[in-house]
Amino acid sequence: MLAETAYQVIEALNEREKSRLYAMLGVQSELMNKTKTSNKKKKILSDAQAVEYLLRKFKKCSYK
């Protein structure tokens, strides 16, 4: 079997079967790494910080 053939077979698998295959091979998939980094939580501003931010923005855009 050629590597190209194996690659085509792996690409044809659904995500669940790909993850099972990667687990059997003992490797981490790129999809697993991407999902971990994409779940970062955004920093939440306090009420005071949000008010300060908005005031600064509106001062810059105020009519002259």
PDB file of N, CA and C in Angstrom:
ATOM      1  N   MET A   1       0.850  -1.180   0.000  1.00  0.00           N
ATOM      2  CA  MET A   1       0.000   0.000   0.000  1.00  0.00           C
ATOM      3  C   MET A   1       0.891   1.236   0.000  1.00  0.00           C
ATOM      4  N   LEU A   2       0.508   2.215  -0.749  1.00  0.00           N
ATOM      5  CA  LEU A   2       1.244   3.470  -0.817  1.00  0.00           C
ATOM      6  C   LEU A   2       0.742   4.435   0.249  1.00  0.00           C
ATOM      7  N   ALA A   3       1.573   5.376   0.617  1.00  0.00           N
ATOM      8  CA  ALA A   3       1.193   6.375   1.611  1.00  0.00           C
ATOM      9  C   ALA A   3       0.028   7.221   1.105  1.00  0.00           C
ATOM     10  N   GLU A   4       0.001   7.494  -0.188  1.00  0.00           N
ATOM     11  CA  GLU A   4      -1.092   8.282  -0.763  1.00  0.00           C
ATOM     12  C   GLU A   4      -2.431   7.577  -0.597  1.00  0.00           C
ATOM     13  N   THR A   5      -2.419   6.235  -0.753  1.00  0.00           N
ATOM     14  CA  THR A   5      -3.641   5.450  -0.589  1.00  0.00           C
ATOM     15  C   THR A   5      -4.122   5.513   0.861  1.00  0.00           C
ATOM     16  N   ALA A   6      -3.201   5.361   1.800  1.00  0.00           N
ATOM     17  CA  ALA A   6      -3.561   5.428   3.220  1.00  0.00           C
ATOM     18  C   ALA A   6      -4.102   6.806   3.565  1.00  0.00           C
ATOM     19  N   TYR A   7      -3.503   7.831   3.014  1.00  0.00           N
ATOM     20  CA  TYR A   7      -3.956   9.202   3.264  1.00  0.00           C
ATOM     21  C   TYR A   7      -5.379   9.395   2.767  1.00  0.00           C
ATOM     22  N   GLN A   8      -5.681   8.901   1.580  1.00  0.00           N
ATOM     23  CA  GLN A   8      -7.025   9.029   1.029  1.00  0.00           C
ATOM     24  C   GLN A   8      -8.046   8.288   1.875  1.00  0.00           C
ATOM     25  N   VAL A   9      -7.663   7.126   2.404  1.00  0.00           N
ATOM     26  CA  VAL A   9      -8.571   6.364   3.262  1.00  0.00           C
ATOM     27  C   VAL A   9      -8.835   7.127   4.552  1.00  0.00           C
ATOM     28  N   ILE A  10      -7.791   7.689   5.152  1.00  0.00           N
ATOM     29  CA  ILE A  10      -7.947   8.440   6.405  1.00  0.00           C
ATOM     30  C   ILE A  10      -8.819   9.665   6.181  1.00  0.00           C
ATOM     31  N   GLU A  11      -8.634  10.346   5.064  1.00  0.00           N
ATOM     32  CA  GLU A  11      -9.446  11.525   4.759  1.00  0.00           C
ATOM     33  C   GLU A  11     -10.913  11.167   4.562  1.00  0.00           C
ATOM     34  N   ALA A  12     -11.195   9.938   4.155  1.00  0.00           N
ATOM     35  CA  ALA A  12     -12.572   9.518   3.924  1.00  0.00           C
ATOM     36  C   ALA A  12     -13.294   9.168   5.228  1.00  0.00           C
ATOM     37  N   LEU A  13     -12.556   8.979   6.316  1.00  0.00           N
ATOM     38  CA  LEU A  13     -13.177   8.630   7.596  1.00  0.00           C
ATOM     39  C   LEU A  13     -13.934   9.816   8.178  1.00  0.00           C
ATOM     40  N   ASN A  14     -14.989   9.527   8.963  1.00  0.00           N
ATOM     41  CA  ASN A  14     -15.669  10.608   9.666  1.00  0.00           C
ATOM     42  C   ASN A  14     -14.833  11.005  10.882  1.00  0.00           C
ATOM     43  N   GLU A  15     -15.194  12.098  11.523  1.00  0.00           N
ATOM     44  CA  GLU A  15     -14.369  12.651  12.606  1.00  0.00           C
ATOM     45  C   GLU A  15     -14.213  11.675  13.773  1.00  0.00           C
ATOM     46  N   ARG A  16     -15.265  10.960  14.095  1.00  0.00           N
ATOM     47  CA  ARG A  16     -15.201  10.005  15.215  1.00  0.00           C
ATOM     48  C   ARG A  16     -14.192   8.900  14.917  1.00  0.00           C
ATOM     49  N   GLU A  17     -14.235   8.375  13.711  1.00  0.00           N
ATOM     50  CA  GLU A  17     -13.314   7.302  13.339  1.00  0.00           C
ATOM     51  C   GLU A  17     -11.881   7.810  13.215  1.00  0.00           C
ATOM     52  N   LYS A  18     -11.725   9.061  12.760  1.00  0.00           N
ATOM     53  CA  LYS A  18     -10.381   9.639  12.710  1.00  0.00           C
ATOM     54  C   LYS A  18      -9.785   9.739  14.098  1.00  0.00           C
ATOM     55  N   SER A  19     -10.587  10.186  15.062  1.00  0.00           N
ATOM     56  CA  SER A  19     -10.069  10.317  16.427  1.00  0.00           C
ATOM     57  C   SER A  19      -9.736   8.949  17.006  1.00  0.00           C
ATOM     58  N   ARG A  20     -10.531   7.931  16.697  1.00  0.00           N
ATOM     59  CA  ARG A  20     -10.221   6.564  17.141  1.00  0.00           C
ATOM     60  C   ARG A  20      -8.910   6.083  16.528  1.00  0.00           C
ATOM     61  N   LEU A  21      -8.712   6.345  15.242  1.00  0.00           N
ATOM     62  CA  LEU A  21      -7.487   5.937  14.563  1.00  0.00           C
ATOM     63  C   LEU A  21      -6.274   6.627  15.172  1.00  0.00           C
ATOM     64  N   TYR A  22      -6.385   7.935  15.398  1.00  0.00           N
ATOM     65  CA  TYR A  22      -5.275   8.668  16.004  1.00  0.00           C
ATOM     66  C   TYR A  22      -4.963   8.130  17.405  1.00  0.00           C
ATOM     67  N   ALA A  23      -5.993   7.763  18.155  1.00  0.00           N
ATOM     68  CA  ALA A  23      -5.779   7.192  19.490  1.00  0.00           C
ATOM     69  C   ALA A  23      -5.057   5.843  19.374  1.00  0.00           C
ATOM     70  N   MET A  24      -5.452   5.035  18.394  1.00  0.00           N
ATOM     71  CA  MET A  24      -4.778   3.742  18.196  1.00  0.00           C
ATOM     72  C   MET A  24      -3.322   3.919  17.794  1.00  0.00           C
ATOM     73  N   LEU A  25      -3.046   4.945  17.002  1.00  0.00           N
ATOM     74  CA  LEU A  25      -1.679   5.205  16.561  1.00  0.00           C
ATOM     75  C   LEU A  25      -0.854   5.927  17.618  1.00  0.00           C
ATOM     76  N   GLY A  26      -1.530   6.471  18.614  1.00  0.00           N
ATOM     77  CA  GLY A  26      -0.832   7.171  19.683  1.00  0.00           C
ATOM     78  C   GLY A  26      -0.344   8.548  19.275  1.00  0.00           C
ATOM     79  N   VAL A  27      -1.071   9.197  18.365  1.00  0.00           N
ATOM     80  CA  VAL A  27      -0.704  10.539  17.928  1.00  0.00           C
ATOM     81  C   VAL A  27      -1.875  11.477  18.185  1.00  0.00           C
ATOM     82  N   GLN A  28      -1.565  12.767  18.275  1.00  0.00           N
ATOM     83  CA  GLN A  28      -2.615  13.763  18.444  1.00  0.00           C
ATOM     84  C   GLN A  28      -2.942  14.337  17.082  1.00  0.00           C
ATOM     85  N   SER A  29      -4.205  14.485  16.814  1.00  0.00           N
ATOM     86  CA  SER A  29      -4.610  15.057  15.532  1.00  0.00           C
ATOM     87  C   SER A  29      -4.522  16.564  15.592  1.00  0.00           C
ATOM     88  N   GLU A  30      -4.441  17.196  14.436  1.00  0.00           N
ATOM     89  CA  GLU A  30      -4.428  18.657  14.365  1.00  0.00           C
ATOM     90  C   GLU A  30      -5.771  19.216  14.805  1.00  0.00           C
ATOM     91  N   LEU A  31      -6.846  18.465  14.577  1.00  0.00           N
ATOM     92  CA  LEU A  31      -8.167  18.933  14.974  1.00  0.00           C
ATOM     93  C   LEU A  31      -8.280  19.050  16.481  1.00  0.00           C
ATOM     94  N   MET A  32      -7.688  18.112  17.196  1.00  0.00           N
ATOM     95  CA  MET A  32      -7.725  18.161  18.658  1.00  0.00           C
ATOM     96  C   MET A  32      -6.979  19.392  19.151  1.00  0.00           C
ATOM     97  N   ASN A  33      -5.842  19.694  18.557  1.00  0.00           N
ATOM     98  CA  ASN A  33      -5.056  20.850  18.977  1.00  0.00           C
ATOM     99  C   ASN A  33      -5.778  22.152  18.671  1.00  0.00           C
ATOM    100  N   LYS A  34      -6.479  22.226  17.546  1.00  0.00           N
ATOM    101  CA  LYS A  34      -7.187  23.450  17.173  1.00  0.00           C
ATOM    102  C   LYS A  34      -8.358  23.720  18.098  1.00  0.00           C
ATOM    103  N   THR A  35      -9.087  22.680  18.503  1.00  0.00           N
ATOM    104  CA  THR A  35     -10.247  22.904  19.348  1.00  0.00           C
ATOM    105  C   THR A  35      -9.839  23.374  20.735  1.00  0.00           C
ATOM    106  N   LYS A  36      -8.699  22.933  21.214  1.00  0.00           N
ATOM    107  CA  LYS A  36      -8.256  23.360  22.536  1.00  0.00           C
ATOM    108  C   LYS A  36      -7.898  24.838  22.552  1.00  0.00           C
ATOM    109  N   THR A  37      -7.274  25.313  21.499  1.00  0.00           N
ATOM    110  CA  THR A  37      -6.861  26.709  21.484  1.00  0.00           C
ATOM    111  C   THR A  37      -8.012  27.650  21.142  1.00  0.00           C
ATOM    112  N   SER A  38      -9.011  27.146  20.447  1.00  0.00           N
ATOM    113  CA  SER A  38     -10.098  28.022  20.045  1.00  0.00           C
ATOM    114  C   SER A  38     -11.124  28.259  21.147  1.00  0.00           C
ATOM    115  N   ASN A  39     -11.011  27.548  22.251  1.00  0.00           N
ATOM    116  CA  ASN A  39     -11.971  27.684  23.339  1.00  0.00           C
ATOM    117  C   ASN A  39     -11.497  28.650  24.425  1.00  0.00           C
ATOM    118  N   LYS A  40     -10.607  29.553  24.073  1.00  0.00           N
ATOM    119  CA  LYS A  40     -10.135  30.524  25.050  1.00  0.00           C
ATOM    120  C   LYS A  40     -11.265  31.476  25.403  1.00  0.00           C
ATOM    121  N   LYS A  41     -11.373  31.768  26.679  1.00  0.00           N
ATOM    122  CA  LYS A  41     -12.420  32.677  27.129  1.00  0.00           C
ATOM    123  C   LYS A  41     -11.959  34.116  26.945  1.00  0.00           C
ATOM    124  N   LYS A  42     -12.882  34.948  26.556  1.00  0.00           N
ATOM    125  CA  LYS A  42     -12.569  36.352  26.407  1.00  0.00           C
ATOM    126  C   LYS A  42     -12.552  37.008  27.782  1.00  0.00           C
ATOM    127  N   LYS A  43     -11.711  38.023  27.913  1.00  0.00           N
ATOM    128  CA  LYS A  43     -11.614  38.748  29.166  1.00  0.00           C
ATOM    129  C   LYS A  43     -12.891  39.560  29.365  1.00  0.00           C
ATOM    130  N   ILE A  44     -13.483  39.425  30.525  1.00  0.00           N
ATOM    131  CA  ILE A  44     -14.718  40.141  30.838  1.00  0.00           C
ATOM    132  C   ILE A  44     -14.370  41.404  31.613  1.00  0.00           C
ATOM    133  N   LEU A  45     -14.923  42.519  31.165  1.00  0.00           N
ATOM    134  CA  LEU A  45     -14.684  43.796  31.834  1.00  0.00           C
ATOM    135  C   LEU A  45     -15.663  43.974  32.990  1.00  0.00           C
ATOM    136  N   SER A  46     -15.203  44.661  34.012  1.00  0.00           N
ATOM    137  CA  SER A  46     -16.112  45.020  35.088  1.00  0.00           C
ATOM    138  C   SER A  46     -16.970  46.183  34.605  1.00  0.00           C
ATOM    139  N   ASP A  47     -18.010  46.512  35.353  1.00  0.00           N
ATOM    140  CA  ASP A  47     -18.884  47.626  34.970  1.00  0.00           C
ATOM    141  C   ASP A  47     -18.096  48.934  34.897  1.00  0.00           C
ATOM    142  N   ALA A  48     -17.222  49.160  35.862  1.00  0.00           N
ATOM    143  CA  ALA A  48     -16.454  50.401  35.883  1.00  0.00           C
ATOM    144  C   ALA A  48     -15.510  50.479  34.686  1.00  0.00           C
ATOM    145  N   GLN A  49     -14.874  49.367  34.354  1.00  0.00           N
ATOM    146  CA  GLN A  49     -13.973  49.359  33.206  1.00  0.00           C
ATOM    147  C   GLN A  49     -14.740  49.594  31.901  1.00  0.00           C
ATOM    148  N   ALA A  50     -15.923  49.021  31.794  1.00  0.00           N
ATOM    149  CA  ALA A  50     -16.737  49.202  30.593  1.00  0.00           C
ATOM    150  C   ALA A  50     -17.168  50.658  30.449  1.00  0.00           C
ATOM    151  N   VAL A  51     -17.549  51.290  31.547  1.00  0.00           N
ATOM    152  CA  VAL A  51     -17.967  52.695  31.507  1.00  0.00           C
ATOM    153  C   VAL A  51     -16.782  53.569  31.099  1.00  0.00           C
ATOM    154  N   GLU A  52     -15.608  53.330  31.677  1.00  0.00           N
ATOM    155  CA  GLU A  52     -14.428  54.110  31.332  1.00  0.00           C
ATOM    156  C   GLU A  52     -14.090  53.964  29.854  1.00  0.00           C
ATOM    157  N   TYR A  53     -14.155  52.761  29.353  1.00  0.00           N
ATOM    158  CA  TYR A  53     -13.863  52.497  27.945  1.00  0.00           C
ATOM    159  C   TYR A  53     -14.828  53.262  27.047  1.00  0.00           C
ATOM    160  N   LEU A  54     -16.108  53.177  27.350  1.00  0.00           N
ATOM    161  CA  LEU A  54     -17.109  53.863  26.534  1.00  0.00           C
ATOM    162  C   LEU A  54     -16.945  55.373  26.584  1.00  0.00           C
ATOM    163  N   LEU A  55     -16.652  55.907  27.761  1.00  0.00           N
ATOM    164  CA  LEU A  55     -16.455  57.351  27.884  1.00  0.00           C
ATOM    165  C   LEU A  55     -15.263  57.816  27.054  1.00  0.00           C
ATOM    166  N   ARG A  56     -14.180  57.067  27.083  1.00  0.00           N
ATOM    167  CA  ARG A  56     -13.007  57.426  26.288  1.00  0.00           C
ATOM    168  C   ARG A  56     -13.337  57.404  24.800  1.00  0.00           C
ATOM    169  N   LYS A  57     -14.089  56.399  24.369  1.00  0.00           N
ATOM    170  CA  LYS A  57     -14.466  56.303  22.953  1.00  0.00           C
ATOM    171  C   LYS A  57     -15.362  57.440  22.533  1.00  0.00           C
ATOM    172  N   PHE A  58     -16.336  57.799  23.381  1.00  0.00           N
ATOM    173  CA  PHE A  58     -17.260  58.858  23.026  1.00  0.00           C
ATOM    174  C   PHE A  58     -16.604  60.230  23.079  1.00  0.00           C
ATOM    175  N   LYS A  59     -15.623  60.425  23.953  1.00  0.00           N
ATOM    176  CA  LYS A  59     -14.911  61.701  23.999  1.00  0.00           C
ATOM    177  C   LYS A  59     -14.159  61.931  22.692  1.00  0.00           C
ATOM    178  N   LYS A  60     -13.581  60.871  22.151  1.00  0.00           N
ATOM    179  CA  LYS A  60     -12.838  60.988  20.897  1.00  0.00           C
ATOM    180  C   LYS A  60     -13.780  61.284  19.742  1.00  0.00           C
ATOM    181  N   CYS A  61     -14.997  60.797  19.802  1.00  0.00           N
ATOM    182  CA  CYS A  61     -15.960  60.947  18.694  1.00  0.00           C
ATOM    183  C   CYS A  61     -16.928  62.090  18.923  1.00  0.00           C
ATOM    184  N   SER A  62     -16.763  62.856  19.983  1.00  0.00           N
ATOM    185  CA  SER A  62     -17.746  63.912  20.279  1.00  0.00           C
ATOM    186  C   SER A  62     -17.722  64.996  19.199  1.00  0.00           C
ATOM    187  N   TYR A  63     -18.857  65.661  19.063  1.00  0.00           N
ATOM    188  CA  TYR A  63     -18.977  66.720  18.078  1.00  0.00           C
ATOM    189  C   TYR A  63     -18.225  67.954  18.535  1.00  0.00           C
ATOM    190  N   LYS A  64     -17.609  68.644  17.604  1.00  0.00           N
ATOM    191  CA  LYS A  64     -16.831  69.836  17.946  1.00  0.00           C
ATOM    192  C   LYS A  64     -17.571  71.079  17.594  1.00  0.00           C
TER     193      LYS A  64
END
